[in-house]
Amino acid sequence: MEMGDNDIEEQDTLRVQSDEEGDNRGNIKSRGRRVEKFQKNVSRWMLPEELRETYLERANCCPPPIFIILVSLAELGVFIYYAVWKPQKQWVTLGIGIWESPLTYMPEQREEAWRFLSYMFVHAGVEHILGNLIMQLFLGIPLELVHKGFEVGMVYMAGVLAGSLASSIFDPYSALVGASGGVYALMGGYFMNAVVNFREMMPLLGAFRILVIVLIVGTDVGFAIYRRFITHEAGMKVSFVAHIAGGVAGMTIGYVFFTNYSKELLKDPRFWLCIVGYIAFFFFAVIFNIFLSPAPA
């Protein structure tokens, strides 16, 4: 009897283990199908048709979209610091704290070169940071899944630097805060990619995507120009030029990076044309700020 009971118990144990293994295999297959569906949707939004198969063959989440997530967390952390740790009257628009920040780009302190990049971590209020975070996460994560962190990081930082340099030339008396230069670089690169590959990248939604980007950019830039020139609020005037310069950086450097999927950039003449143009602009901006800028030093 004992032997029979033991056999029955062993059979029950094996049956339970088999059922658990079957459930695990089913869960793994289900997760695999969801991941595959997600990767297909990403490829349709980000790549022309002839490159989707290549992407799906080697698609994985390793490394994850770490750049855009870390940048977003850093920007959120700095905002919370100035909104909570440095007490303000309200969160909607931060006061004097951000203008005294060593991160903010101030024209009279432009000899502190890090400010040409660090201004991206400082935001002027809840509306400002939420708009930038939503756009860069919504667009940056899929872009980084396809093109990886180096390419997305290069385009983002090129937009940030182009924004501050252009602002120092064309709007030399204005301060600068926010990551709009980087966000607009991502949008500019994706916009050009969507326009050039209009028929291949989900043509039914191509016009809708382009229209959405145009509406977002037009509304945001229009509001920034309104705040800069039309309103007469007391306080520091914030430049809008970074938006435009970031977009131009994205439509040139970003376009080259985002249309060269699975290709060697160094063999693309457009890459070298954009790099040479960007370097020339960089040195002109440096010379202008040292010798020609009307802003006080």
mmCIF file of C-alpha atoms in Angstrom:
data_model
loop_
_atom_site.group_PDB
_atom_site.id
_atom_site.type_symbol
_atom_site.label_atom_id
_atom_site.label_comp_id
_atom_site.label_asym_id
_atom_site.label_seq_id
_atom_site.Cartn_x
_atom_site.Cartn_y
_atom_site.Cartn_z
ATOM 1 C CA MET A 1 0.000 0.000 0.000
ATOM 2 C CA GLU A 2 2.766 2.400 0.862
ATOM 3 C CA MET A 3 4.471 1.748 -2.470
ATOM 4 C CA GLY A 4 1.208 2.423 -4.294
ATOM 5 C CA ASP A 5 0.641 5.655 -2.392
ATOM 6 C CA ASN A 6 4.179 6.807 -3.162
ATOM 7 C CA ASP A 7 3.675 6.107 -6.858
ATOM 8 C CA ILE A 8 0.457 8.103 -6.856
ATOM 9 C CA GLU A 9 2.143 11.019 -5.055
ATOM 10 C CA GLU A 10 5.059 10.976 -7.523
ATOM 11 C CA GLN A 11 2.636 10.946 -10.458
ATOM 12 C CA ASP A 12 0.715 13.889 -8.974
ATOM 13 C CA THR A 13 3.972 15.794 -8.435
ATOM 14 C CA LEU A 14 5.107 15.127 -11.985
ATOM 15 C CA ARG A 15 1.685 16.181 -13.296
ATOM 16 C CA VAL A 16 1.818 19.436 -11.334
ATOM 17 C CA GLN A 17 5.364 20.128 -12.537
ATOM 18 C CA SER A 18 4.327 19.405 -16.107
ATOM 19 C CA ASP A 19 1.354 21.763 -15.810
ATOM 20 C CA GLU A 20 3.595 24.493 -14.351
ATOM 21 C CA GLU A 21 6.124 24.041 -17.150
ATOM 22 C CA GLY A 22 3.325 24.245 -19.687
ATOM 23 C CA ASP A 23 2.015 27.447 -18.108
ATOM 24 C CA ASN A 24 5.514 28.926 -18.091
ATOM 25 C CA ARG A 25 6.008 28.072 -21.748
ATOM 26 C CA GLY A 26 2.632 29.591 -22.535
ATOM 27 C CA ASN A 27 3.485 32.788 -20.635
ATOM 28 C CA ILE A 28 6.854 33.034 -22.389
ATOM 29 C CA LYS A 29 5.219 32.594 -25.799
ATOM 30 C CA SER A 30 2.563 35.169 -24.923
ATOM 31 C CA ARG A 31 5.200 37.686 -23.810
ATOM 32 C CA GLY A 32 7.207 36.919 -26.926
ATOM 33 C CA ARG A 33 4.209 37.642 -29.146
ATOM 34 C CA ARG A 34 3.542 40.939 -27.344
ATOM 35 C CA VAL A 35 7.188 41.991 -27.682
ATOM 36 C CA GLU A 36 7.200 41.021 -31.351
ATOM 37 C CA LYS A 37 4.029 43.031 -31.972
ATOM 38 C CA PHE A 38 5.508 46.015 -30.163
ATOM 39 C CA GLN A 39 8.727 45.812 -32.207
ATOM 40 C CA LYS A 40 6.722 45.631 -35.435
ATOM 41 C CA ASN A 41 4.778 48.751 -34.502
ATOM 42 C CA VAL A 42 8.021 50.575 -33.632
ATOM 43 C CA SER A 43 9.552 49.607 -36.971
ATOM 44 C CA ARG A 44 6.486 50.865 -38.868
ATOM 45 C CA TRP A 45 6.660 54.242 -37.165
ATOM 46 C CA MET A 46 10.426 54.704 -37.318
ATOM 47 C CA LEU A 47 11.738 52.957 -40.441
ATOM 48 C CA PRO A 48 10.934 52.737 -44.161
ATOM 49 C CA GLU A 49 9.647 49.381 -45.361
ATOM 50 C CA GLU A 50 12.913 48.064 -46.796
ATOM 51 C CA LEU A 51 14.668 48.344 -43.409
ATOM 52 C CA ARG A 52 11.972 46.860 -41.175
ATOM 53 C CA GLU A 53 12.935 43.250 -41.769
ATOM 54 C CA THR A 54 16.556 43.968 -40.862
ATOM 55 C CA TYR A 55 15.452 45.683 -37.662
ATOM 56 C CA LEU A 56 13.097 42.842 -36.649
ATOM 57 C CA GLU A 57 15.822 40.234 -37.209
ATOM 58 C CA ARG A 58 18.119 41.845 -34.659
ATOM 59 C CA ALA A 59 15.597 43.753 -32.519
ATOM 60 C CA ASN A 60 16.067 43.519 -28.776
ATOM 61 C CA CYS A 61 15.843 45.750 -25.746
ATOM 62 C CA CYS A 62 19.530 45.384 -24.848
ATOM 63 C CA PRO A 63 20.668 47.946 -24.179
ATOM 64 C CA PRO A 64 17.370 49.547 -23.124
ATOM 65 C CA PRO A 65 16.635 53.205 -24.023
ATOM 66 C CA ILE A 66 18.806 54.330 -21.130
ATOM 67 C CA PHE A 67 19.961 57.710 -22.473
ATOM 68 C CA ILE A 68 16.594 59.384 -22.858
ATOM 69 C CA ILE A 69 15.332 57.926 -19.570
ATOM 70 C CA LEU A 70 18.382 59.092 -17.583
ATOM 71 C CA VAL A 71 18.238 62.579 -19.125
ATOM 72 C CA SER A 72 14.543 62.827 -18.311
ATOM 73 C CA LEU A 73 15.111 61.735 -14.704
ATOM 74 C CA ALA A 74 17.935 64.256 -14.316
ATOM 75 C CA GLU A 75 15.764 67.076 -15.665
ATOM 76 C CA LEU A 76 12.899 66.081 -13.385
ATOM 77 C CA GLY A 77 15.263 65.900 -10.394
ATOM 78 C CA VAL A 78 16.634 69.402 -11.022
ATOM 79 C CA PHE A 79 13.108 70.761 -11.420
ATOM 80 C CA ILE A 80 11.999 69.221 -8.121
ATOM 81 C CA TYR A 81 15.110 70.605 -6.428
ATOM 82 C CA TYR A 82 14.316 74.177 -7.444
ATOM 83 C CA ALA A 83 10.567 73.785 -6.871
ATOM 84 C CA VAL A 84 10.756 72.095 -3.438
ATOM 85 C CA TRP A 85 14.238 72.338 -1.967
ATOM 86 C CA LYS A 86 14.572 75.941 -3.068
ATOM 87 C CA PRO A 87 11.099 77.113 -1.969
ATOM 88 C CA GLN A 88 9.084 78.975 -4.561
ATOM 89 C CA LYS A 89 5.773 80.822 -4.305
ATOM 90 C CA GLN A 90 4.298 78.503 -6.913
ATOM 91 C CA TRP A 91 5.222 75.519 -9.077
ATOM 92 C CA VAL A 92 3.619 76.778 -12.268
ATOM 93 C CA THR A 93 6.392 79.308 -12.873
ATOM 94 C CA LEU A 94 9.574 79.121 -10.842
ATOM 95 C CA GLY A 95 11.038 82.384 -9.602
ATOM 96 C CA ILE A 96 14.457 83.750 -8.844
ATOM 97 C CA GLY A 97 15.944 80.359 -7.936
ATOM 98 C CA ILE A 98 16.468 79.210 -11.504
ATOM 99 C CA TRP A 99 17.968 82.531 -12.593
ATOM 100 C CA GLU A 100 20.617 82.215 -9.900
ATOM 101 C CA SER A 101 21.303 78.591 -10.801
ATOM 102 C CA PRO A 102 24.833 77.702 -11.977
ATOM 103 C CA LEU A 103 23.126 75.578 -14.672
ATOM 104 C CA THR A 104 21.067 78.314 -16.376
ATOM 105 C CA TYR A 105 22.522 79.966 -19.469
ATOM 106 C CA MET A 106 22.947 83.667 -18.675
ATOM 107 C CA PRO A 107 24.469 85.909 -21.364
ATOM 108 C CA GLU A 108 26.616 87.839 -18.873
ATOM 109 C CA GLN A 109 28.050 84.557 -17.543
ATOM 110 C CA ARG A 110 28.712 82.885 -20.879
ATOM 111 C CA GLU A 111 32.409 82.507 -20.056
ATOM 112 C CA GLU A 112 31.252 79.610 -17.859
ATOM 113 C CA ALA A 113 31.139 77.293 -20.851
ATOM 114 C CA TRP A 114 29.225 74.459 -19.191
ATOM 115 C CA ARG A 115 26.107 76.652 -19.186
ATOM 116 C CA PHE A 116 25.812 76.183 -22.964
ATOM 117 C CA LEU A 117 24.787 72.577 -22.195
ATOM 118 C CA SER A 118 23.637 72.536 -18.572
ATOM 119 C CA TYR A 119 20.703 74.891 -19.191
ATOM 120 C CA MET A 120 18.793 71.869 -20.516
ATOM 121 C CA PHE A 121 18.337 70.575 -16.953
ATOM 122 C CA VAL A 122 16.549 73.719 -15.701
ATOM 123 C CA HIS A 123 12.879 74.404 -16.474
ATOM 124 C CA ALA A 124 10.748 77.443 -15.782
ATOM 125 C CA GLY A 125 7.629 75.675 -14.527
ATOM 126 C CA VAL A 126 5.387 72.601 -14.507
ATOM 127 C CA GLU A 127 3.988 73.251 -17.971
ATOM 128 C CA HIS A 128 7.501 73.723 -19.355
ATOM 129 C CA ILE A 129 8.986 70.505 -18.005
ATOM 130 C CA LEU A 130 5.915 68.345 -18.616
ATOM 131 C CA GLY A 131 5.797 69.380 -22.263
ATOM 132 C CA ASN A 132 9.469 68.553 -22.792
ATOM 133 C CA LEU A 133 9.381 65.270 -20.856
ATOM 134 C CA ILE A 134 6.279 63.987 -22.637
ATOM 135 C CA MET A 135 7.650 64.787 -26.081
ATOM 136 C CA GLN A 136 11.159 63.429 -25.535
ATOM 137 C CA LEU A 137 9.941 60.204 -23.898
ATOM 138 C CA PHE A 138 7.184 59.650 -26.465
ATOM 139 C CA LEU A 139 9.565 60.139 -29.388
ATOM 140 C CA GLY A 140 12.969 59.399 -27.846
ATOM 141 C CA ILE A 141 12.263 55.889 -26.494
ATOM 142 C CA PRO A 142 11.156 54.405 -29.868
ATOM 143 C CA LEU A 143 14.004 56.213 -31.632
ATOM 144 C CA GLU A 144 16.495 54.796 -29.139
ATOM 145 C CA LEU A 145 15.072 51.283 -29.491
ATOM 146 C CA VAL A 146 15.770 51.482 -33.227
ATOM 147 C CA HIS A 147 18.918 53.610 -33.407
ATOM 148 C CA LYS A 148 20.360 52.992 -29.898
ATOM 149 C CA GLY A 149 21.579 55.490 -27.344
ATOM 150 C CA PHE A 150 24.702 56.836 -29.049
ATOM 151 C CA GLU A 151 22.894 58.117 -32.143
ATOM 152 C CA VAL A 152 19.940 59.532 -30.206
ATOM 153 C CA GLY A 153 22.282 61.075 -27.624
ATOM 154 C CA MET A 154 24.395 62.735 -30.312
ATOM 155 C CA VAL A 155 21.345 64.243 -32.007
ATOM 156 C CA TYR A 156 19.827 65.387 -28.695
ATOM 157 C CA MET A 157 23.013 67.037 -27.434
ATOM 158 C CA ALA A 158 23.700 68.584 -30.856
ATOM 159 C CA GLY A 159 20.297 70.237 -30.596
ATOM 160 C CA VAL A 160 20.951 71.463 -27.044
ATOM 161 C CA LEU A 161 24.318 72.999 -27.983
ATOM 162 C CA ALA A 162 23.030 74.459 -31.246
ATOM 163 C CA GLY A 163 20.176 76.052 -29.306
ATOM 164 C CA SER A 164 22.387 77.900 -26.846
ATOM 165 C CA LEU A 165 24.963 78.923 -29.455
ATOM 166 C CA ALA A 166 22.300 80.256 -31.825
ATOM 167 C CA SER A 167 20.581 82.070 -28.961
ATOM 168 C CA SER A 168 23.855 83.720 -27.974
ATOM 169 C CA ILE A 169 24.183 85.064 -31.536
ATOM 170 C CA PHE A 170 20.629 85.973 -32.555
ATOM 171 C CA ASP A 171 19.155 86.818 -29.158
ATOM 172 C CA PRO A 172 22.283 87.753 -27.174
ATOM 173 C CA TYR A 173 20.603 89.483 -24.219
ATOM 174 C CA SER A 174 18.253 86.613 -23.306
ATOM 175 C CA ALA A 175 18.672 83.838 -20.767
ATOM 176 C CA LEU A 176 17.991 80.230 -21.640
ATOM 177 C CA VAL A 177 16.416 77.327 -19.732
ATOM 178 C CA GLY A 178 14.843 74.054 -20.785
ATOM 179 C CA ALA A 179 15.572 71.055 -22.991
ATOM 180 C CA SER A 180 13.618 72.323 -25.995
ATOM 181 C CA GLY A 181 16.740 72.353 -28.201
ATOM 182 C CA GLY A 182 17.221 68.608 -27.683
ATOM 183 C CA VAL A 183 13.521 67.815 -28.013
ATOM 184 C CA TYR A 184 13.250 69.803 -31.235
ATOM 185 C CA ALA A 185 16.331 68.022 -32.604
ATOM 186 C CA LEU A 186 14.588 64.666 -32.138
ATOM 187 C CA MET A 187 11.412 66.018 -33.729
ATOM 188 C CA GLY A 188 13.357 67.580 -36.608
ATOM 189 C CA GLY A 189 15.193 64.343 -37.388
ATOM 190 C CA TYR A 190 12.012 62.280 -37.248
ATOM 191 C CA PHE A 191 10.102 64.873 -39.284
ATOM 192 C CA MET A 192 12.634 64.785 -42.125
ATOM 193 C CA ASN A 193 12.715 60.991 -42.039
ATOM 194 C CA ALA A 194 8.899 60.890 -42.223
ATOM 195 C CA VAL A 195 8.824 63.377 -45.129
ATOM 196 C CA VAL A 196 11.534 61.679 -47.198
ATOM 197 C CA ASN A 197 10.107 58.178 -46.611
ATOM 198 C CA PHE A 198 6.490 59.314 -46.686
ATOM 199 C CA ARG A 199 5.197 56.458 -48.861
ATOM 200 C CA GLU A 200 7.082 53.686 -47.067
ATOM 201 C CA MET A 201 6.480 54.639 -43.414
ATOM 202 C CA MET A 202 2.786 53.778 -42.906
ATOM 203 C CA PRO A 203 1.503 56.021 -45.737
ATOM 204 C CA LEU A 204 -2.050 56.180 -44.366
ATOM 205 C CA LEU A 205 -0.750 57.835 -41.210
ATOM 206 C CA GLY A 206 2.146 59.716 -42.802
ATOM 207 C CA ALA A 207 0.214 62.929 -43.321
ATOM 208 C CA PHE A 208 -1.229 62.710 -39.816
ATOM 209 C CA ARG A 209 2.231 62.376 -38.214
ATOM 210 C CA ILE A 210 3.659 65.281 -40.184
ATOM 211 C CA LEU A 211 0.614 67.412 -39.394
ATOM 212 C CA VAL A 212 0.897 66.656 -35.666
ATOM 213 C CA ILE A 213 4.571 67.660 -35.589
ATOM 214 C CA VAL A 214 3.837 70.880 -37.506
ATOM 215 C CA LEU A 215 0.993 71.755 -35.129
ATOM 216 C CA ILE A 216 3.078 71.058 -32.011
ATOM 217 C CA VAL A 217 6.064 73.025 -33.293
ATOM 218 C CA GLY A 218 3.948 75.894 -34.589
ATOM 219 C CA THR A 219 2.007 76.213 -31.333
ATOM 220 C CA ASP A 220 5.059 75.949 -29.090
ATOM 221 C CA VAL A 221 7.244 78.333 -31.086
ATOM 222 C CA GLY A 222 4.373 80.761 -31.490
ATOM 223 C CA PHE A 223 3.760 80.783 -27.748
ATOM 224 C CA ALA A 224 7.486 81.233 -27.084
ATOM 225 C CA ILE A 225 7.633 84.215 -29.466
ATOM 226 C CA TYR A 226 4.532 85.663 -27.796
ATOM 227 C CA ARG A 227 6.148 85.419 -24.358
ATOM 228 C CA ARG A 228 9.381 86.888 -25.692
ATOM 229 C CA PHE A 229 8.100 89.908 -27.615
ATOM 230 C CA ILE A 230 4.436 90.592 -26.834
ATOM 231 C CA THR A 231 3.914 90.023 -23.117
ATOM 232 C CA HIS A 232 5.357 92.589 -20.751
ATOM 233 C CA GLU A 233 5.773 90.427 -17.681
ATOM 234 C CA ALA A 234 8.457 91.478 -15.240
ATOM 235 C CA GLY A 235 11.506 89.285 -15.005
ATOM 236 C CA MET A 236 14.136 87.747 -17.222
ATOM 237 C CA LYS A 237 13.302 87.346 -20.907
ATOM 238 C CA VAL A 238 13.766 83.778 -22.112
ATOM 239 C CA SER A 239 14.983 83.141 -25.654
ATOM 240 C CA PHE A 240 12.937 81.187 -28.204
ATOM 241 C CA VAL A 241 15.834 80.758 -30.644
ATOM 242 C CA ALA A 242 16.865 77.404 -29.122
ATOM 243 C CA HIS A 243 13.641 75.846 -30.403
ATOM 244 C CA ILE A 244 14.408 76.810 -33.995
ATOM 245 C CA ALA A 245 18.125 75.990 -33.837
ATOM 246 C CA GLY A 246 17.420 72.603 -32.252
ATOM 247 C CA GLY A 247 14.959 71.822 -35.022
ATOM 248 C CA VAL A 248 17.490 72.789 -37.693
ATOM 249 C CA ALA A 249 20.116 70.565 -36.021
ATOM 250 C CA GLY A 250 17.619 67.702 -36.045
ATOM 251 C CA MET A 251 16.668 68.247 -39.678
ATOM 252 C CA THR A 252 20.344 68.001 -40.683
ATOM 253 C CA ILE A 253 22.393 65.890 -38.264
ATOM 254 C CA GLY A 254 19.330 64.058 -36.926
ATOM 255 C CA TYR A 255 18.099 63.275 -40.415
ATOM 256 C CA VAL A 256 21.482 61.784 -41.380
ATOM 257 C CA PHE A 257 21.654 59.633 -38.231
ATOM 258 C CA PHE A 258 18.052 58.439 -38.418
ATOM 259 C CA THR A 259 18.090 57.578 -42.143
ATOM 260 C CA ASN A 260 21.357 55.617 -41.993
ATOM 261 C CA TYR A 261 20.003 52.610 -40.127
ATOM 262 C CA SER A 262 22.214 49.575 -40.732
ATOM 263 C CA LYS A 263 24.639 51.677 -42.814
ATOM 264 C CA GLU A 264 28.104 53.058 -42.174
ATOM 265 C CA LEU A 265 27.844 56.750 -41.385
ATOM 266 C CA LEU A 266 31.470 57.459 -42.213
ATOM 267 C CA LYS A 267 30.831 56.484 -45.842
ATOM 268 C CA ASP A 268 27.866 58.843 -46.206
ATOM 269 C CA PRO A 269 28.865 62.252 -47.685
ATOM 270 C CA ARG A 270 25.803 63.843 -46.044
ATOM 271 C CA PHE A 271 27.244 62.962 -42.652
ATOM 272 C CA TRP A 272 30.497 64.776 -43.354
ATOM 273 C CA LEU A 273 28.660 67.743 -44.856
ATOM 274 C CA CYS A 274 26.566 68.099 -41.690
ATOM 275 C CA ILE A 275 29.553 67.594 -39.377
ATOM 276 C CA VAL A 276 31.679 70.185 -41.206
ATOM 277 C CA GLY A 277 28.775 72.643 -41.220
ATOM 278 C CA TYR A 278 28.126 72.111 -37.510
ATOM 279 C CA ILE A 279 31.815 72.541 -36.607
ATOM 280 C CA ALA A 280 32.007 75.741 -38.703
ATOM 281 C CA PHE A 281 28.919 77.088 -36.915
ATOM 282 C CA PHE A 282 30.423 76.124 -33.546
ATOM 283 C CA PHE A 283 33.682 78.010 -34.122
ATOM 284 C CA PHE A 284 31.862 81.035 -35.511
ATOM 285 C CA ALA A 285 29.684 81.116 -32.381
ATOM 286 C CA VAL A 286 32.733 80.848 -30.126
ATOM 287 C CA ILE A 287 34.494 83.725 -31.920
ATOM 288 C CA PHE A 288 31.308 85.791 -31.842
ATOM 289 C CA ASN A 289 30.868 85.300 -28.106
ATOM 290 C CA ILE A 290 34.493 86.170 -27.343
ATOM 291 C CA PHE A 291 34.973 89.191 -29.599
ATOM 292 C CA LEU A 292 31.683 90.391 -31.132
ATOM 293 C CA SER A 293 28.792 89.803 -28.760
ATOM 294 C CA PRO A 294 26.995 92.981 -27.584
ATOM 295 C CA ALA A 295 25.985 91.257 -24.357
ATOM 296 C CA PRO A 296 27.974 92.236 -21.245
ATOM 297 C CA ALA A 297 30.648 89.811 -20.145
#
